[in-house]
PDB file of C-alpha atoms in Angstrom:
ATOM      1  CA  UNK A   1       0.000   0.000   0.000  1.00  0.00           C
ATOM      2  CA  UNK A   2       1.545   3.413  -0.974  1.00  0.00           C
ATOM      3  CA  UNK A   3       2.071   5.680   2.294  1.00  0.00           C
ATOM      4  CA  UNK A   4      -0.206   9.028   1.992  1.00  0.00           C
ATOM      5  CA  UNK A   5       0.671  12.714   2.234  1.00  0.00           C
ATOM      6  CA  UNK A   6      -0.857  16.235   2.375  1.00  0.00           C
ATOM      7  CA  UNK A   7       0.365  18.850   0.922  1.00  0.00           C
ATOM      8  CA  UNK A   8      -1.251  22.217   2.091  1.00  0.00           C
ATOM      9  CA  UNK A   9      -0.305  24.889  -0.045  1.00  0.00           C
ATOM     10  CA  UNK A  10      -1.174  28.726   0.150  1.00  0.00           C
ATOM     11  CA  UNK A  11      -0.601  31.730   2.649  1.00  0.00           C
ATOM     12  CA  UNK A  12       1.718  34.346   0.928  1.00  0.00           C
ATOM     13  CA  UNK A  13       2.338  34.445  -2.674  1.00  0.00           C
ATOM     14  CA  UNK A  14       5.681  35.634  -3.311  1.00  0.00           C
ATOM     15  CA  UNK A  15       7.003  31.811  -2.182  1.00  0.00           C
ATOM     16  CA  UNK A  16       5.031  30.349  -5.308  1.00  0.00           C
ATOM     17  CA  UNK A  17       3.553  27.474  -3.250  1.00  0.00           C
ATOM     18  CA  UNK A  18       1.470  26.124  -5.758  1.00  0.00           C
ATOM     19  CA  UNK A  19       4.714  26.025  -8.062  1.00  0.00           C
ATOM     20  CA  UNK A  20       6.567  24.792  -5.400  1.00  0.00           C
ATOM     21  CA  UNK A  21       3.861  21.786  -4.320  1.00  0.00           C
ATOM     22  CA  UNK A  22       3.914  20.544  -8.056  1.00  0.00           C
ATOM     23  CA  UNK A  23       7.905  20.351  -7.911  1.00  0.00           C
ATOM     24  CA  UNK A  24       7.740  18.500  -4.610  1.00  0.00           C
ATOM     25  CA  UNK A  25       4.430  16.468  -5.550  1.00  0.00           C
ATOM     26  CA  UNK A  26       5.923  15.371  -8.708  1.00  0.00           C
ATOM     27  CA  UNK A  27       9.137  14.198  -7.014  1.00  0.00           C
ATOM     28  CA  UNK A  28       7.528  12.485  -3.763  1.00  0.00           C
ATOM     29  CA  UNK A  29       5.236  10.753  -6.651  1.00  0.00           C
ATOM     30  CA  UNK A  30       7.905   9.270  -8.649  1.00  0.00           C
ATOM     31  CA  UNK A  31       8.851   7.855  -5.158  1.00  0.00           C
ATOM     32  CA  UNK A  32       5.679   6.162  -4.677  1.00  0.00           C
ATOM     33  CA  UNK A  33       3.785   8.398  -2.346  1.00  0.00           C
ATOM     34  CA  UNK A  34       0.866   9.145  -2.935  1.00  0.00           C
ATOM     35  CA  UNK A  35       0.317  12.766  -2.207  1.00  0.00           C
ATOM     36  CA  UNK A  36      -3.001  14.801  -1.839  1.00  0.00           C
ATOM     37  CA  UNK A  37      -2.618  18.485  -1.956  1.00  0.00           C
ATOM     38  CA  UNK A  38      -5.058  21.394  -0.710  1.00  0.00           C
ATOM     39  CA  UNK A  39      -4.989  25.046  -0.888  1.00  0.00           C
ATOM     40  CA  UNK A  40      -6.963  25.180   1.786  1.00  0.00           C
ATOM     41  CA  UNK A  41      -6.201  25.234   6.012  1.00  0.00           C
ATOM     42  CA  UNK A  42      -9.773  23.973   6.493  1.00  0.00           C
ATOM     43  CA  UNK A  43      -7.782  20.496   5.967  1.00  0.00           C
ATOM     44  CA  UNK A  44      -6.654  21.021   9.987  1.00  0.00           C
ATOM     45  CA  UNK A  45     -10.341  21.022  10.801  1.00  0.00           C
ATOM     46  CA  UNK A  46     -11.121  17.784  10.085  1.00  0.00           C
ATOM     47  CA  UNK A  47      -8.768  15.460  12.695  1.00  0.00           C
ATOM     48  CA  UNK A  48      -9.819  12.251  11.892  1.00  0.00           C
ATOM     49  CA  UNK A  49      -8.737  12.626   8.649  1.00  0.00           C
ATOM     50  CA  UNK A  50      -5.880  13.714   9.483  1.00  0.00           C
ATOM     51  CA  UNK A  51      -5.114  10.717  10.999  1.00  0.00           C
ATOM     52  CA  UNK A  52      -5.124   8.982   7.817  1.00  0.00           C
ATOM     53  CA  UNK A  53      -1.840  10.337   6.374  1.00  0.00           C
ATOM     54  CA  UNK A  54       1.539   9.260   6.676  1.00  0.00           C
ATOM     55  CA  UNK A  55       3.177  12.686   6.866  1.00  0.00           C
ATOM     56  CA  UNK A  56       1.942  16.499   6.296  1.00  0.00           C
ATOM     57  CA  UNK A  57       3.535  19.096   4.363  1.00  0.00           C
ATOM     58  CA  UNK A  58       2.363  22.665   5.635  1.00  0.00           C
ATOM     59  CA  UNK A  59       3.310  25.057   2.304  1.00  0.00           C
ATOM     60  CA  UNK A  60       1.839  28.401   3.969  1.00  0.00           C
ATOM     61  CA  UNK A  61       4.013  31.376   4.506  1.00  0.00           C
ATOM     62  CA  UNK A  62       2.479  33.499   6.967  1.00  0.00           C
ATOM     63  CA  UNK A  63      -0.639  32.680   7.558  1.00  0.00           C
ATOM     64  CA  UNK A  64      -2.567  31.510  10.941  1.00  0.00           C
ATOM     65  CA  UNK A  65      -4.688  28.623  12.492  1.00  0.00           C
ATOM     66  CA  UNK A  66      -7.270  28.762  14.571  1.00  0.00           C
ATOM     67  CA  UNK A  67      -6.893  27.621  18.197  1.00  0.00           C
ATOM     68  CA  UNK A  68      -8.723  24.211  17.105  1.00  0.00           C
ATOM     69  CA  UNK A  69      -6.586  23.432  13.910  1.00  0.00           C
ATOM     70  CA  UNK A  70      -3.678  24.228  15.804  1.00  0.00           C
ATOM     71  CA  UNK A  71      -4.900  21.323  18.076  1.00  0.00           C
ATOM     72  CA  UNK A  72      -5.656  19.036  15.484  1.00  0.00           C
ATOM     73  CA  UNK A  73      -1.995  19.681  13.760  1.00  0.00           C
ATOM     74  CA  UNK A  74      -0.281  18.647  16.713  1.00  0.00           C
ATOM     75  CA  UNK A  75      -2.052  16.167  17.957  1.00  0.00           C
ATOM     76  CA  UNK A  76      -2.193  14.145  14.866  1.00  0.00           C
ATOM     77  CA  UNK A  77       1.903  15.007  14.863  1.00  0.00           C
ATOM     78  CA  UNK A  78       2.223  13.379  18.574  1.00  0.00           C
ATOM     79  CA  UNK A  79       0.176  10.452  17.639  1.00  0.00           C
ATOM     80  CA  UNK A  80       3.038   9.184  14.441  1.00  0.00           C
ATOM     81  CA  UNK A  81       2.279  11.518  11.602  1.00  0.00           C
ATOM     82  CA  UNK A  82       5.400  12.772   9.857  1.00  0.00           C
ATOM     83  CA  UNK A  83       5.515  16.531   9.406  1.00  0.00           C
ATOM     84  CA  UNK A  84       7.911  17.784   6.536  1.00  0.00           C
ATOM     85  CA  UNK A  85       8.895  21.195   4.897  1.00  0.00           C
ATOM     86  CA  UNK A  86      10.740  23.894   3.782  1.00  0.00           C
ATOM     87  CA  UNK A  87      11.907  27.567   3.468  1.00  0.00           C
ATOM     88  CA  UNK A  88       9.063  30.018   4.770  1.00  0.00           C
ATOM     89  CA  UNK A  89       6.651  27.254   3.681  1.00  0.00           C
ATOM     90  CA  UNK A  90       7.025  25.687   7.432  1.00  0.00           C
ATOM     91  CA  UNK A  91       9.412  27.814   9.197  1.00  0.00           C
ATOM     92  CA  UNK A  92       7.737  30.780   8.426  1.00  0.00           C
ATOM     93  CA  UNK A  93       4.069  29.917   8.266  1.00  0.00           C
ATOM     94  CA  UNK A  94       2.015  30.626  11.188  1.00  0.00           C
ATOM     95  CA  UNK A  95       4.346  32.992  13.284  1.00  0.00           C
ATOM     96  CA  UNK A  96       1.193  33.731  15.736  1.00  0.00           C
ATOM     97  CA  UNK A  97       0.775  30.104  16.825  1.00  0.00           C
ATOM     98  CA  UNK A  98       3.778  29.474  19.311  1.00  0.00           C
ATOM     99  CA  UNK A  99       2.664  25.667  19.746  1.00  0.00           C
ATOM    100  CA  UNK A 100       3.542  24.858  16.091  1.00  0.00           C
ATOM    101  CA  UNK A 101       6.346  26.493  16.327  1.00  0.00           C
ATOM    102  CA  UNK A 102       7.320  24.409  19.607  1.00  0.00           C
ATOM    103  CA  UNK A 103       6.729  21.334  17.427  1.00  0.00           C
ATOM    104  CA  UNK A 104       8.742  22.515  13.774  1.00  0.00           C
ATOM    105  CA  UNK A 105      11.808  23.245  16.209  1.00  0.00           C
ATOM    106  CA  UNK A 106      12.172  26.879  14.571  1.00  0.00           C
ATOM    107  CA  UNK A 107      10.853  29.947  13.721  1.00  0.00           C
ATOM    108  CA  UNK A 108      12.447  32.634  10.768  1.00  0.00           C
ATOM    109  CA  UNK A 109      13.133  35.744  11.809  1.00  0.00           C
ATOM    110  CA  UNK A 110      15.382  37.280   9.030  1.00  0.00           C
ATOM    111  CA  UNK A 111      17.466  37.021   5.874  1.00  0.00           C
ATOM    112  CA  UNK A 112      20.210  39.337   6.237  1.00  0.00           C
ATOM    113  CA  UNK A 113      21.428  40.201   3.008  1.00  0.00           C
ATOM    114  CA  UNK A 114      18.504  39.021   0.931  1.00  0.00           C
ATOM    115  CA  UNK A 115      19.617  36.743  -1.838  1.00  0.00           C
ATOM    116  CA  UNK A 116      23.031  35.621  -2.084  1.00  0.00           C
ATOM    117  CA  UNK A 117      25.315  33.049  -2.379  1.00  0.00           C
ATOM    118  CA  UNK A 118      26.682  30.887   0.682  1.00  0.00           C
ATOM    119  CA  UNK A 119      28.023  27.975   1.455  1.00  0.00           C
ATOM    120  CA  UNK A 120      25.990  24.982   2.579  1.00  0.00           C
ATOM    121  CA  UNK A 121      27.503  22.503   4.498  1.00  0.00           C
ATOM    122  CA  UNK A 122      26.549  18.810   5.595  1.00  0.00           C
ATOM    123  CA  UNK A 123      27.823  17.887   9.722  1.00  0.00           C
ATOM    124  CA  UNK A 124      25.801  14.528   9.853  1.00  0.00           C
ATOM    125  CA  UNK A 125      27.002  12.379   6.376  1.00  0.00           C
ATOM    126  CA  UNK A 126      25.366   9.139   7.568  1.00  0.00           C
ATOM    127  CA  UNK A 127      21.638   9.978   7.811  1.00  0.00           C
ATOM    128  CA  UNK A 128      19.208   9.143   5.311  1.00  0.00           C
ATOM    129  CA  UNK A 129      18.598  12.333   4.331  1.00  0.00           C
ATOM    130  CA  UNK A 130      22.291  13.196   3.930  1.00  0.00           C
ATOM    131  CA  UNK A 131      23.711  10.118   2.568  1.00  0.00           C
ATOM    132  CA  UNK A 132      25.980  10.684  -0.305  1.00  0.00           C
ATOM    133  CA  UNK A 133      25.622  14.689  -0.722  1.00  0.00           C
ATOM    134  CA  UNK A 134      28.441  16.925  -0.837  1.00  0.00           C
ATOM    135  CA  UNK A 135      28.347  20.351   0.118  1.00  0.00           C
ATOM    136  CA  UNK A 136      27.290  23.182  -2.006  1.00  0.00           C
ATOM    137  CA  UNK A 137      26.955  26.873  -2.815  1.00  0.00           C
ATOM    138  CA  UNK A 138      23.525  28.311  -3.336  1.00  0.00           C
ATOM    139  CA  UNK A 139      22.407  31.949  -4.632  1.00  0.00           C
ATOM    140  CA  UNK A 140      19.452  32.014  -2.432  1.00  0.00           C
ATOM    141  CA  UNK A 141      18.045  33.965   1.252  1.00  0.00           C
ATOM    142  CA  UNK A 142      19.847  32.774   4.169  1.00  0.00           C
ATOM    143  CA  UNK A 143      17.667  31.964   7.289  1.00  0.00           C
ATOM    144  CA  UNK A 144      18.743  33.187  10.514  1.00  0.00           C
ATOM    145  CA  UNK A 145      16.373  31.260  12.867  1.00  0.00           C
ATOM    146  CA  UNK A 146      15.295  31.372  16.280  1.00  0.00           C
ATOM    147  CA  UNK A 147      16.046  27.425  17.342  1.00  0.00           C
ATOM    148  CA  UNK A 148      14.795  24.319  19.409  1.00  0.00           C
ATOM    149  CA  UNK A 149      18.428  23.368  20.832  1.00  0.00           C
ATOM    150  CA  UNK A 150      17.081  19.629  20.994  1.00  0.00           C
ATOM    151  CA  UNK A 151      17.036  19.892  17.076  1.00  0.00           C
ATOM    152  CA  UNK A 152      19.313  17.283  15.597  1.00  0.00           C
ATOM    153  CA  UNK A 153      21.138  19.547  13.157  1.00  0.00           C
ATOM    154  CA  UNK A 154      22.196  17.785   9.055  1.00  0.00           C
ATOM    155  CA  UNK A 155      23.524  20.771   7.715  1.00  0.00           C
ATOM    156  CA  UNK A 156      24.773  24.145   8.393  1.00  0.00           C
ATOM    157  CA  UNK A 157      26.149  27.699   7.375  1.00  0.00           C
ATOM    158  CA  UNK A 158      27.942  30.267   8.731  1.00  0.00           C
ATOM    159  CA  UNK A 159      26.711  33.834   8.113  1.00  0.00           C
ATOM    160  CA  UNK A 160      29.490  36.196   6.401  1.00  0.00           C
ATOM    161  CA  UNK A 161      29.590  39.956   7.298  1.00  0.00           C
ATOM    162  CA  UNK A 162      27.234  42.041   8.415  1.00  0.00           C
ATOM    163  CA  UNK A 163      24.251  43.282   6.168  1.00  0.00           C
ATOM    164  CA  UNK A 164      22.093  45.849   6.973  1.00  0.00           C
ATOM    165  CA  UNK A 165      24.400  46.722   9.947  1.00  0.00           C
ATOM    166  CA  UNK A 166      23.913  43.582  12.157  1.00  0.00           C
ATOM    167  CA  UNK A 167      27.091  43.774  13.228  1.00  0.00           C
ATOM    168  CA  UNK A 168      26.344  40.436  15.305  1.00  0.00           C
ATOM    169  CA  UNK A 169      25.217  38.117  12.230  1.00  0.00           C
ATOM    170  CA  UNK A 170      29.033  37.496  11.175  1.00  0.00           C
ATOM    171  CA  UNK A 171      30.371  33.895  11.812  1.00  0.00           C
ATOM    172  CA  UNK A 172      27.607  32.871  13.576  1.00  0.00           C
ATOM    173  CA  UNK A 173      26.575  28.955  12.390  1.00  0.00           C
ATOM    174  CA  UNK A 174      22.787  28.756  11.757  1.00  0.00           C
ATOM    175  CA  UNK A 175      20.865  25.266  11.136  1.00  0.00           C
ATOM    176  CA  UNK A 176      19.863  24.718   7.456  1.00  0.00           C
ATOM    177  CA  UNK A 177      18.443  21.153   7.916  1.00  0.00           C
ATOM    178  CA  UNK A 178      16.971  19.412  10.785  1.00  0.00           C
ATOM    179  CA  UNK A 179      15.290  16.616  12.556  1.00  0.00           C
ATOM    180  CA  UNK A 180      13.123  15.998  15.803  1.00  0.00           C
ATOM    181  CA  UNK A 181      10.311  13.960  17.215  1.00  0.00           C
ATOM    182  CA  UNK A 182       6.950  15.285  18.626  1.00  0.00           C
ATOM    183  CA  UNK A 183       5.399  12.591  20.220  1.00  0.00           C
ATOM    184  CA  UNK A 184       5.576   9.896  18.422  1.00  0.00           C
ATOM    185  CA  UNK A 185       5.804  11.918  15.128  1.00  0.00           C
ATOM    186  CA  UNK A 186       9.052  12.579  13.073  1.00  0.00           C
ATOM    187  CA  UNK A 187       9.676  16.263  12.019  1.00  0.00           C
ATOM    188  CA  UNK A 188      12.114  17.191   9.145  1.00  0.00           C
ATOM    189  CA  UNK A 189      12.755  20.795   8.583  1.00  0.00           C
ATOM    190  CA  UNK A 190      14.769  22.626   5.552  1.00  0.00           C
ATOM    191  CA  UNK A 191      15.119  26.403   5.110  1.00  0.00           C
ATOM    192  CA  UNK A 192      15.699  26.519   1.874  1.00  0.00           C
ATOM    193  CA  UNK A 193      13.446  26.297  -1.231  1.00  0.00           C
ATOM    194  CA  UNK A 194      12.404  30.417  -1.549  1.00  0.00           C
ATOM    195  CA  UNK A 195      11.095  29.659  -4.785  1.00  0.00           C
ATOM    196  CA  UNK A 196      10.674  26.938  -7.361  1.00  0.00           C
ATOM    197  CA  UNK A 197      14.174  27.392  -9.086  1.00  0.00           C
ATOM    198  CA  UNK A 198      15.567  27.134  -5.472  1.00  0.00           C
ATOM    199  CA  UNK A 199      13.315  24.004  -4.911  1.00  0.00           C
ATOM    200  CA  UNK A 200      14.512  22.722  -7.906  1.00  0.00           C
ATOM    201  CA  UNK A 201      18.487  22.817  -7.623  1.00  0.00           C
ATOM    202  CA  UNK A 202      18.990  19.088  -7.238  1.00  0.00           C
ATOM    203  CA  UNK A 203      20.608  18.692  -4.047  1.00  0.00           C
ATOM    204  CA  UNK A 204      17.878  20.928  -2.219  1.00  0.00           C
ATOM    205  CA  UNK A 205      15.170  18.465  -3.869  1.00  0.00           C
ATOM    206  CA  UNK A 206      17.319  15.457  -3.103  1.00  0.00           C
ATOM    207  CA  UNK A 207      17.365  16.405   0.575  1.00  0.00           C
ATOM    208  CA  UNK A 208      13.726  17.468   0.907  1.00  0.00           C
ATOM    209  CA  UNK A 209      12.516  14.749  -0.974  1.00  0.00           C
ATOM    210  CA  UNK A 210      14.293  12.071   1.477  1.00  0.00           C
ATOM    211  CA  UNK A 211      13.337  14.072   4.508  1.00  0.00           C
ATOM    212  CA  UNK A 212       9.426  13.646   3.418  1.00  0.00           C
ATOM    213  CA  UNK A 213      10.420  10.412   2.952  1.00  0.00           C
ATOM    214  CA  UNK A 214      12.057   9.914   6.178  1.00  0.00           C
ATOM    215  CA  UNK A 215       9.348  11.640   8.060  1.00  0.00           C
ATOM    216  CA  UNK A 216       6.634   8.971   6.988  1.00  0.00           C
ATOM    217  CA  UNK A 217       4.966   7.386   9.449  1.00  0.00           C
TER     218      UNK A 217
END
């Protein structure tokens, strides 16, 4: 039986996340996964249903959930269902709801210097996720994140400089890819994929494809 996942796509447009669901869909797909997507967060209402996928994918930059889906979310998270994502997609998409952001392991606070290139680099090279990648250089936005410490960390960067003034930003090491548990569910986190070209560079898909993957319930 193929393993099932939602994909719930919407909240700010200038992430693409329709664009960006197709890229991911189409991957997870050729996988065997059967994925459903929604542009809608009425999908949180419903938490029996939720309950029938293997893993959810939130895809909504900035938007909120009610005190009920919020509920729902996590408690079908703590019960075994995988939660997966990317960029502002997930780490960036209901800043208002604390809880979720208890349960990603990380919130986005800023991209100092807006789009450029840095280095990405790969500190765990025996996960699933990880196996077999080398480090890269991406033209993209660079997270700086508020952080779970119990995160366990894949890949970093270092932050070079100081944009914008913040003099405190230079050398400091910021999580790009992550894992943790929630209960009994497993959470992968990636802060990259701004867009669907960025999505698309074939180590970023690699990575995000496998951490759906691993993820699954």
């Amino acid at each position: 039986m193929k393993k099932k996942a939602l994909i719930v796509s919407g909240g700010w447009d200038g992430h693409r996340p329709q664009e960006c669901a197709e890229i991911i869909i189409k991957s997870l797909e050729a996988r065997n996964i059967l994925v459903t997507p929604t542009e809608t967060l009425e999908s949180f209402d419903k938490p029996a249903e939720l309950l029938e996928y293997d893993v959810i994918i939130p895809n909504w930059t900035m938007g909120k959930l009610t005190a009920d889906q919020e509920k729902n979310l996590m408690a079908a998270i703590r019960s075994g269902v995988g939660l997966a994502g990317w960029h502002g997609g997930m780490g960036d998409a209901f800043r208002e709801n604390s809880a979720y952001q208890f349960m990603t392991g990380g919130q986005f606070v800023s991209h100092p210097g807006n789009i450029k290139p840095y280095q990405v680099h790969f500190q765990v090279q025996d996960h699933f996720i990880t196996r077999g990648l080398s480090d890269f250089e991406i033209t993209t936005e660079q997270y700086f994140m508020h952080v779970d410490p119990s995160i366990h960390v894949l890949a970093n960067t270092v932050f070079k400089g100081s944009p914008e003034g913040m003099d405190w930003v230079n050398e400091v090491k910021m999580p790009v890819l992550w894992t943790k548990t929630y209960g009994k569910g497993k959470v992968f986190y990636s802060s990259i994929g701004h867009q669907p070209d960025t999505l698309s560079h074939p180590t970023v898909l690699e990575f995000t494809t496998r951490g759906v993957e691993w993820a699954l319930k």
